[in-house]
Structure formats: C-alpha cells, structure tokens
Coordinates of C-alpha atoms and ligand atoms in Angstrom, one line a residue:
M1 CA 2.1 8.4 -8.4
K2 CA -1.1 10.5 -9.1
S3 CA -3.4 7.6 -8.3
L4 CA -6.3 9.8 -7.1
I5 CA -6.7 12.1 -10.1
N6 CA -10.0 13.8 -10.0
K7 CA -11.3 11.5 -7.3
K8 CA -13.6 13.3 -5.0
I9 CA -13.0 12.6 -1.3
L10 CA -15.4 14.0 1.3
L11 CA -13.6 14.1 4.7
G12 CA -15.7 14.0 7.9
I13 CA -13.6 15.2 10.8
T14 CA -14.9 14.6 14.3
G15 CA -13.7 15.6 17.8
G16 CA -10.9 13.2 18.4
I17 CA -7.4 14.3 19.3
A18 CA -6.1 12.8 16.1
A19 CA -7.9 15.4 14.1
Y20 CA -4.7 17.5 14.3
K21 CA -3.2 15.0 11.8
I22 CA -5.9 15.4 9.2
P23 CA -4.2 18.3 7.3
F24 CA -1.4 15.9 6.4
L25 CA -4.0 13.5 5.0
I26 CA -5.5 16.3 3.0
R27 CA -2.1 17.2 1.7
D28 CA -1.3 13.6 0.6
I29 CA -4.7 13.2 -1.1
I30 CA -4.2 16.4 -3.1
K31 CA -0.7 15.5 -4.0
K32 CA -2.1 12.3 -5.6
G33 CA -4.5 14.4 -7.6
G34 CA -7.6 14.1 -5.4
L35 CA -10.2 16.8 -4.6
V36 CA -11.2 17.2 -1.0
K37 CA -14.1 18.8 0.8
C38 CA -14.4 18.7 4.6
I39 CA -17.2 18.4 7.1
L40 CA -16.2 19.4 10.6
T41 CA -18.2 18.7 13.8
E42 CA -18.4 21.2 16.6
A43 CA -16.0 19.1 18.7
G44 CA -13.8 18.7 15.7
K45 CA -13.2 22.5 15.7
E46 CA -11.4 22.1 19.1
F47 CA -8.6 20.1 17.4
V48 CA -8.3 21.5 13.9
T49 CA -9.3 24.9 12.7
P50 CA -11.7 25.6 9.8
T51 CA -9.1 28.1 8.5
A52 CA -6.4 25.4 8.1
L53 CA -8.8 23.1 6.3
K54 CA -10.2 25.9 4.1
T55 CA -6.6 26.9 3.1
L56 CA -5.5 23.4 2.3
T57 CA -8.5 22.2 0.4
K58 CA -9.2 25.6 -1.3
Q59 CA -12.9 24.8 -0.5
K60 CA -15.5 26.0 1.9
V61 CA -15.6 23.9 5.1
Y62 CA -19.0 22.5 5.9
M63 CA -20.1 22.7 9.5
D64 CA -23.8 23.7 9.7
E65 CA -26.7 21.6 8.3
F66 CA -28.9 24.7 8.3
D67 CA -26.5 26.8 6.1
I68 CA -28.9 26.6 3.2
E69 CA -28.0 29.0 0.4
E70 CA -30.4 29.5 -2.6
G71 CA -32.3 26.3 -1.7
V72 CA -29.1 24.1 -1.7
I73 CA -29.5 21.7 1.2
P74 CA -25.9 20.8 2.4
H75 CA -26.5 17.2 3.5
T76 CA -28.3 15.9 0.5
T77 CA -25.9 17.8 -1.9
L78 CA -22.8 16.6 0.0
S79 CA -23.9 13.0 0.2
K80 CA -24.1 12.7 -3.6
W81 CA -20.8 14.5 -4.3
P82 CA -17.9 12.2 -3.3
D83 CA -16.5 9.0 -4.7
V84 CA -15.8 8.1 -1.1
F85 CA -16.8 9.5 2.2
V86 CA -14.0 9.1 4.8
I87 CA -14.7 9.8 8.5
A88 CA -11.3 10.3 10.1
P89 CA -10.9 10.4 13.0
A90 CA -14.2 8.9 13.9
T91 CA -15.1 9.4 17.5
A92 CA -16.9 6.7 19.6
N93 CA -19.7 9.3 19.8
T94 CA -20.1 9.7 16.0
I95 CA -19.7 5.9 15.4
S96 CA -22.6 5.4 17.9
K97 CA -24.8 7.9 16.2
L98 CA -24.1 6.5 12.7
A99 CA -24.9 2.9 13.9
N100 CA -28.2 4.0 15.5
G101 CA -29.5 6.4 12.9
I102 CA -29.0 9.5 14.9
A103 CA -28.6 12.4 12.5
D104 CA -28.2 15.6 14.6
N105 CA -25.4 17.3 12.8
L106 CA -24.2 17.7 9.2
L107 CA -21.7 14.8 9.3
T108 CA -24.1 12.2 10.7
L109 CA -26.9 13.4 8.3
V110 CA -24.5 12.8 5.4
G111 CA -23.6 9.4 6.9
L112 CA -27.2 8.3 7.0
D113 CA -28.1 9.8 3.6
T114 CA -25.2 8.8 1.4
R115 CA -25.1 5.8 -0.9
K116 CA -21.4 6.2 -1.7
P117 CA -18.7 4.0 -0.2
V118 CA -17.9 5.0 3.4
L119 CA -14.6 4.5 5.2
I120 CA -14.6 4.9 9.0
V121 CA -11.3 5.4 10.8
P122 CA -12.0 5.1 14.5
S123 CA -9.5 6.6 16.9
M124 CA -9.9 6.8 20.6
H125 CA -8.5 5.6 23.9
E126 CA -8.2 1.8 24.0
N127 CA -10.9 1.3 26.7
M128 CA -13.4 3.3 24.6
Y129 CA -12.5 1.3 21.5
N130 CA -12.7 -2.1 23.3
N131 CA -15.9 -1.1 25.1
E132 CA -18.6 -3.6 23.9
I133 CA -20.9 -0.8 22.9
T134 CA -18.3 0.7 20.5
Q135 CA -17.6 -2.8 19.2
K136 CA -21.3 -3.6 18.7
N137 CA -21.7 -0.3 16.9
L138 CA -18.8 -1.0 14.6
E139 CA -20.3 -4.5 13.8
I140 CA -23.6 -2.8 12.8
L141 CA -21.8 -0.4 10.5
K142 CA -19.8 -3.2 8.9
R143 CA -23.0 -5.1 8.2
R144 CA -24.4 -1.9 6.6
G145 CA -21.4 -2.1 4.2
F146 CA -19.2 0.6 5.7
N147 CA -15.5 -0.1 5.5
I148 CA -13.7 0.1 8.9
L149 CA -10.0 0.7 9.1
E150 CA -8.9 -0.6 12.6
P151 CA -6.9 1.7 14.8
E152 CA -3.2 0.9 15.5
E153 CA -1.5 -0.1 18.7
G154 CA 0.8 2.5 20.2
E155 CA 1.1 5.6 22.4
L156 CA -2.2 7.3 23.0
A157 CA -3.0 10.9 23.9
G158 CA -2.7 11.3 27.7
G159 CA 0.4 9.0 27.8
D160 CA -1.3 5.5 27.8
R161 CA -0.5 2.8 25.3
G162 CA -2.9 0.6 23.5
K163 CA -5.0 0.0 20.5
G164 CA -6.7 3.3 19.4
R165 CA -4.2 5.3 17.5
L166 CA -5.1 6.8 14.1
P167 CA -3.3 4.6 11.5
E168 CA -0.5 6.2 9.6
I169 CA -1.6 8.7 7.0
E170 CA -0.1 6.5 4.2
R171 CA -2.2 3.6 5.5
I172 CA -5.4 5.7 5.3
V173 CA -4.5 6.8 1.7
F174 CA -3.9 3.2 0.8
E175 CA -7.3 2.2 2.1
I176 CA -9.0 5.1 0.1
E177 CA -7.2 4.0 -3.1
K178 CA -8.3 0.4 -2.4
I179 CA -11.9 1.3 -2.1
L180 CA -11.7 3.2 -5.4
E181 CA -9.6 0.6 -7.4
K182 CA -11.2 -2.0 -9.6
K183 CA -11.0 -5.5 -8.0
D184 CA -9.8 -7.5 -11.0
F185 CA -7.3 -9.6 -9.0
L186 CA -9.9 -10.7 -6.3
N187 CA -9.1 -14.2 -5.1
K188 CA -6.0 -14.4 -7.3
K189 CA -2.6 -15.3 -5.8
I190 CA 0.1 -13.1 -7.1
V191 CA 3.8 -13.6 -6.3
V192 CA 6.1 -10.8 -7.0
T193 CA 9.9 -10.9 -6.7
A194 CA 11.9 -7.7 -6.1
G195 CA 15.3 -6.2 -5.4
A196 CA 18.8 -7.6 -5.8
T197 CA 20.1 -10.9 -4.6
R198 CA 23.3 -11.2 -2.7
E199 CA 25.9 -13.8 -3.4
Y200 CA 28.3 -14.0 -0.5
L201 CA 32.1 -14.5 -0.9
D202 CA 32.6 -14.5 2.9
P203 CA 30.5 -13.5 5.9
V204 CA 30.8 -9.8 5.1
R205 CA 31.2 -9.4 1.3
F206 CA 28.9 -10.2 -1.5
I207 CA 28.3 -9.8 -5.3
S208 CA 25.1 -7.8 -6.0
N209 CA 23.7 -5.1 -8.2
P210 CA 22.1 -1.7 -7.7
S211 CA 18.4 -2.8 -7.9
T212 CA 16.4 -0.9 -5.3
G213 CA 13.3 -3.1 -5.4
R214 CA 11.0 -0.2 -6.2
M215 CA 9.6 -1.8 -9.3
G216 CA 8.6 -5.0 -7.5
F217 CA 7.3 -3.2 -4.5
S218 CA 5.1 -0.9 -6.7
L219 CA 3.7 -3.8 -8.6
A220 CA 3.0 -5.7 -5.3
R221 CA 1.2 -2.6 -3.9
E222 CA -0.9 -2.3 -7.0
A223 CA -1.8 -6.0 -7.1
S224 CA -2.9 -5.7 -3.4
L225 CA -5.0 -2.6 -4.1
R226 CA -6.7 -4.5 -6.9
G227 CA -7.8 -7.3 -4.5
G228 CA -5.0 -9.9 -5.0
N229 CA -3.5 -12.1 -2.3
V230 CA 0.1 -10.9 -2.7
V231 CA 3.3 -12.6 -1.7
L232 CA 6.4 -10.3 -2.1
I233 CA 9.7 -12.1 -2.2
S234 CA 12.6 -9.6 -2.1
G235 CA 16.2 -9.2 -1.6
K236 CA 17.3 -6.8 1.3
T237 CA 16.0 -3.3 0.8
E238 CA 15.3 -0.1 2.8
L239 CA 11.9 0.3 1.2
K240 CA 8.7 0.5 3.2
L241 CA 6.6 -2.6 2.9
P242 CA 3.4 -2.2 0.9
Y243 CA 0.3 -2.7 3.0
G244 CA -1.6 -5.9 2.8
V245 CA 1.1 -8.2 1.3
D246 CA 2.9 -11.2 2.8
F247 CA 6.6 -10.4 2.8
I248 CA 9.5 -12.9 2.5
E249 CA 13.1 -11.6 2.6
V250 CA 15.8 -13.6 0.9
D251 CA 19.6 -13.3 0.3
S252 CA 20.8 -15.3 -2.6
A253 CA 19.4 -16.4 -6.0
K254 CA 19.2 -20.0 -4.5
D255 CA 17.0 -18.7 -1.6
M256 CA 14.8 -16.8 -4.0
K257 CA 14.3 -19.9 -6.1
T258 CA 13.3 -22.0 -3.0
E259 CA 10.7 -19.4 -1.9
V260 CA 9.3 -19.0 -5.5
F261 CA 8.9 -22.8 -5.8
K262 CA 7.2 -23.0 -2.4
H263 CA 4.4 -20.9 -3.8
F264 CA 4.5 -21.9 -7.4
D265 CA 1.8 -24.7 -7.5
D266 CA -1.1 -22.5 -6.4
L267 CA -0.2 -19.1 -7.7
D268 CA -2.1 -17.4 -10.6
Y269 CA 0.5 -14.8 -11.6
L270 CA 4.3 -14.7 -11.0
I271 CA 5.9 -11.4 -11.7
M272 CA 9.7 -11.7 -11.6
A273 CA 10.9 -8.1 -11.2
A274 CA 13.9 -9.0 -9.1
A275 CA 17.4 -8.5 -10.4
V276 CA 18.7 -12.0 -9.7
S277 CA 22.4 -12.4 -9.8
D278 CA 23.6 -14.6 -12.7
F279 CA 26.8 -15.7 -10.9
S280 CA 27.8 -16.6 -7.4
P281 CA 31.2 -17.5 -5.9
S282 CA 31.8 -21.3 -6.3
S283 CA 32.6 -21.6 -2.6
V284 CA 31.9 -19.4 0.3
V285 CA 34.7 -18.8 2.7
Q286 CA 33.5 -19.3 6.3
E287 CA 35.7 -16.6 7.9
K288 CA 36.2 -13.0 6.7
I289 CA 38.9 -13.1 4.0
K290 CA 42.0 -11.2 5.4
K291 CA 43.2 -8.2 3.6
D292 CA 46.7 -9.6 3.0
S293 CA 45.3 -12.8 1.5
F294 CA 43.5 -10.8 -1.2
N295 CA 45.7 -11.9 -4.0
F296 CA 43.5 -14.8 -5.1
T297 CA 41.3 -15.8 -8.0
L298 CA 37.6 -15.7 -7.5
S299 CA 35.9 -18.7 -9.1
L300 CA 32.2 -18.1 -10.1
S301 CA 29.4 -20.5 -10.9
Q302 CA 26.1 -19.8 -12.6
T303 CA 23.1 -19.3 -10.3
P304 CA 19.8 -21.1 -11.0
D305 CA 17.8 -19.5 -13.8
I306 CA 14.5 -19.2 -11.9
L307 CA 12.6 -17.9 -14.9
N308 CA 13.7 -20.8 -17.1
E309 CA 12.8 -23.3 -14.4
V310 CA 9.3 -21.9 -13.7
G311 CA 8.8 -21.6 -17.5
E312 CA 9.4 -25.4 -17.8
K313 CA 7.1 -26.2 -14.9
K314 CA 4.2 -23.9 -15.7
K315 CA 0.7 -25.2 -16.1
N316 CA -2.0 -22.4 -15.8
Q317 CA 0.2 -19.8 -14.2
K318 CA 0.9 -16.6 -16.0
L319 CA 4.5 -15.6 -16.0
V320 CA 5.9 -12.1 -16.3
G321 CA 9.6 -11.7 -16.7
F322 CA 11.8 -8.6 -16.6
A323 CA 15.1 -8.2 -18.5
L324 CA 17.7 -5.5 -18.6
E325 CA 19.3 -5.3 -22.0
T326 CA 22.0 -2.9 -23.3
E327 CA 21.6 -3.8 -27.0
N328 CA 19.1 -5.2 -29.5
L329 CA 16.3 -4.8 -26.9
L330 CA 13.3 -6.1 -28.9
E331 CA 15.2 -8.9 -30.5
N332 CA 16.7 -10.1 -27.2
G333 CA 13.4 -9.6 -25.4
Y334 CA 11.4 -11.6 -27.9
R335 CA 14.0 -14.5 -27.8
K336 CA 13.8 -14.6 -24.0
L337 CA 10.0 -14.5 -24.0
K338 CA 9.9 -17.6 -26.3
E339 CA 12.9 -19.5 -24.8
K340 CA 11.7 -19.1 -21.2
N341 CA 8.0 -19.9 -22.0
L342 CA 6.8 -16.5 -20.5
D343 CA 3.4 -14.9 -21.1
M344 CA 4.8 -11.4 -20.9
I345 CA 8.3 -9.7 -20.7
V346 CA 9.3 -6.2 -19.8
I347 CA 12.5 -5.1 -21.3
N348 CA 14.3 -2.1 -20.1
E349 CA 17.8 -0.6 -20.5
P350 CA 20.0 1.2 -18.0
T351 CA 19.4 4.9 -18.8
E352 CA 18.7 8.0 -16.7
T353 CA 15.0 7.3 -16.7
S354 CA 14.9 3.5 -16.6
G355 CA 16.9 0.5 -15.2
F356 CA 18.5 0.9 -11.8
E357 CA 18.0 3.4 -9.0
V358 CA 15.6 5.7 -10.9
E359 CA 11.9 6.3 -10.6
T360 CA 10.6 4.6 -13.8
Ligands
FMN401 C1 -8.9 16.4 24.9 C2 -10.0 15.5 24.4 C3 -9.6 14.5 23.5 C4 -10.6 13.6 23.0 N1 -10.2 12.6 22.1 C5 -11.2 11.8 21.7 C6 -10.8 10.7 20.8 O1 -9.6 10.6 20.4 N2 -11.7 9.8 20.4 C7 -13.0 9.9 20.8 O2 -13.8 9.1 20.4 N3 -13.4 11.0 21.6 C8 -12.5 11.9 22.1 N4 -12.9 12.9 22.8 C9 -14.3 13.1 23.2 C10 -15.1 13.7 22.1 O3 -14.5 15.0 21.7 C11 -16.6 13.9 22.5 O4 -17.2 12.6 22.6 C12 -17.4 14.7 21.5 O5 -18.7 14.8 21.9 C13 -17.3 14.1 20.1 O6 -18.2 14.8 19.2 P1 -18.3 14.5 17.7 O7 -18.3 13.0 17.6 O8 -19.5 15.2 17.2 O9 -17.1 15.1 17.0 C14 -11.9 13.8 23.4 C15 -12.3 14.8 24.2 C16 -11.3 15.6 24.7 C17 -11.7 16.7 25.7

C-alpha cells in the first residue's frame, strides 16, 4: 500500500554498525511513495557509502554544515523540509549530543533546529544502551517530545546478545507511518476478527474456507496506526502480526464467539472481517477417522451467528460486518445490515480481484 505518498522523510544516519541496513529502509519508504533525503555523519560514512545513498534516494547526500551554496544554509533549510526527521541508527554519541544541545555537525544542528516530529532509533551494544547516561539522555529527548523507538533484543555486532539491535525495517516504517497518521481512534478500543475458522471432524480434519486473514490484519494495522487500542481475534494464518495489536488466535466459530464476547462490553468498534464457518460437524470424533470407515454420513449443525448475537446485545458499540455474496449483492447486503442491527456492512463477491486469496 502506498501509505507514504509524497511524505518527506529526512533520514539522519550516524556511525552505528546497523547503518548498513539503512538502504533497505530507504527502499521500503520509496516503495510506499515517500521522498527521502539523507544526512550522513563522518562516522556514518564508515558503515554506508554516500554513493549508495545518493543512488537510492536520487538526491544529494548532506554531510557538511558549511556546504553553503548561493546563500542556502543546509541546516536551516533541511530542518524545515521534512514531514518527519528519522535518526536511524542513532548512536549513543549522537543521542548524547542531541540531549545536551551540542550541535557540532549537520545532523545535530538539524536536530536542535527542527520543529518537525523526530523519531530516534537507538542502536548499540547493550551495555551502552543500558548505561545510565544513555538512558538519562533518552529521557531528556522524550521530554522534549522526540519519539523513541526502543531497540530489539537479539544478536549484536561482535557476537554478544542483548537489547540493542536496530528494530526490523518494517517496524521502523510502521513507526514513521504512525507519526504521520491522524489519531482519530485515540483511546478507542477496536476489536477486529480475521481469517477462517476451523470446524474439526476429528483431530486432524476440519471444515474451513480459503480466507487468508489479510483484510482483517490490514484493518487492525490501520486502526493501530491511527491510535486505537486494537485486539485482533483471528483463525490460524501464516500472516505476520501487525505491530502494536493484542493478538488472540482461535480455532472454531464457537471459540471466536467466546473471545468476541469477552471484549464486547467495553469496545467502541467491532469489525467482523473473519470468514466464520456457518456449519460445524454435529459431533467431533476423538480419534482420527480410519480410511476404511469413511463410508459415513456427516451430520452438520449451525454454528453461532456472532454478528446476529452482537447486534442484539449492542448498546453504544459500532458494528461493522462483512458478507460474501454471489448474487443480489446490494439487496442481500441491505437486508443483513438491517436484520443484524449493524452500523455498516461491506459486501464483496468472489472474483479475481475480491473475495478470497486476492489483494483487495
Ligand atoms: C565497528 C564499530 C561499530 C560501532 N557501532 C556502534 C553502534 O552500533 N552504536 C553506537 O552507538 N556506536 C557505535 N560505534 C561508535 C561510534 O561509531 C562512535 O561513537 C562515533 O563517534 C559516532 O559518531 P556519530 O554519532 O557522529 O555518528 C561503533 C564503532 C565502531 C568502530
């Protein structure tokens, strides 16, 4: 999704080993439609080359605060340019300078001068990160309104393990998007259901459908970006979890109903994007059904109609339903909207561009 169209991202790159990963960050921002300019410190040049950055961004790379051309002062111009100033990786050294008002290179000058949102992504050896001086400096920057994305635990350069790794590129992009998004779901609780349920016949076989969960996962991601407290209740899927959401995995329609009702009383929005099975086997065989006993009749019962039940119970909650229809889309959709007491319904049909297993 081109969620960063025409957004201006100023990237400050300092002399941490993780600087070698920043070209991938640039690539992902540009793929999402963003514009990138880079400031590189002297130490940063040891880990990523200006040529690589210049080639990827198709822009000049800014390195020298005294590179004044025709009266254009780099730091005052660059500090006004971006929608967000991202410092990644941010060394202990640069964090310390920013916290203490030291402005002895182009990056720290811009850090002191800019009034735009700033995202700091510290990355260093765990001992340096946990050092009380670094922690105190980060506190100062937080109080100044800078956004800090904490490093991750894992393997560090030099072979040690600990907290200090640069977060995944996807995580940094998510944080940038979050800073730029409107916050219209702040303090709202949003429950999203996703994926397909499984109705087991025996321990190894089940009735299901081809829902991938992508729709619900995308909606949960967007709600989280927009400041919501998001609970994602999903059938089993291979999808990567969106950042910042509480995740609950379920099997059957009955399990999904239980989880939805656990959260129902205090939620603000319920978005039911899951493809919930309408039928389940009337009884589950405890042992695997043998191949030679397969000549039997499968008796099915209706599963709970979760949308119907929440519709009956709703007070101030806003309910959004999804329905897949193969005929009379509008007519059937309108009827379901009324019958189930929903606030909104999304009707789609199984085609090459909508329905199951396609990017909608
Ligand atoms: C191989 C090597 C790797 C380094 N990695 C880091 C690092 O990950 N984080 C960090 O804070 N400093 C790291 N440093 C130290 C910084 O490069 C050093 O403090 C430098 O002065 C930072 O300058 P800058 O903040 O202006 O970019 C590393 C140094 C070396 C030699």
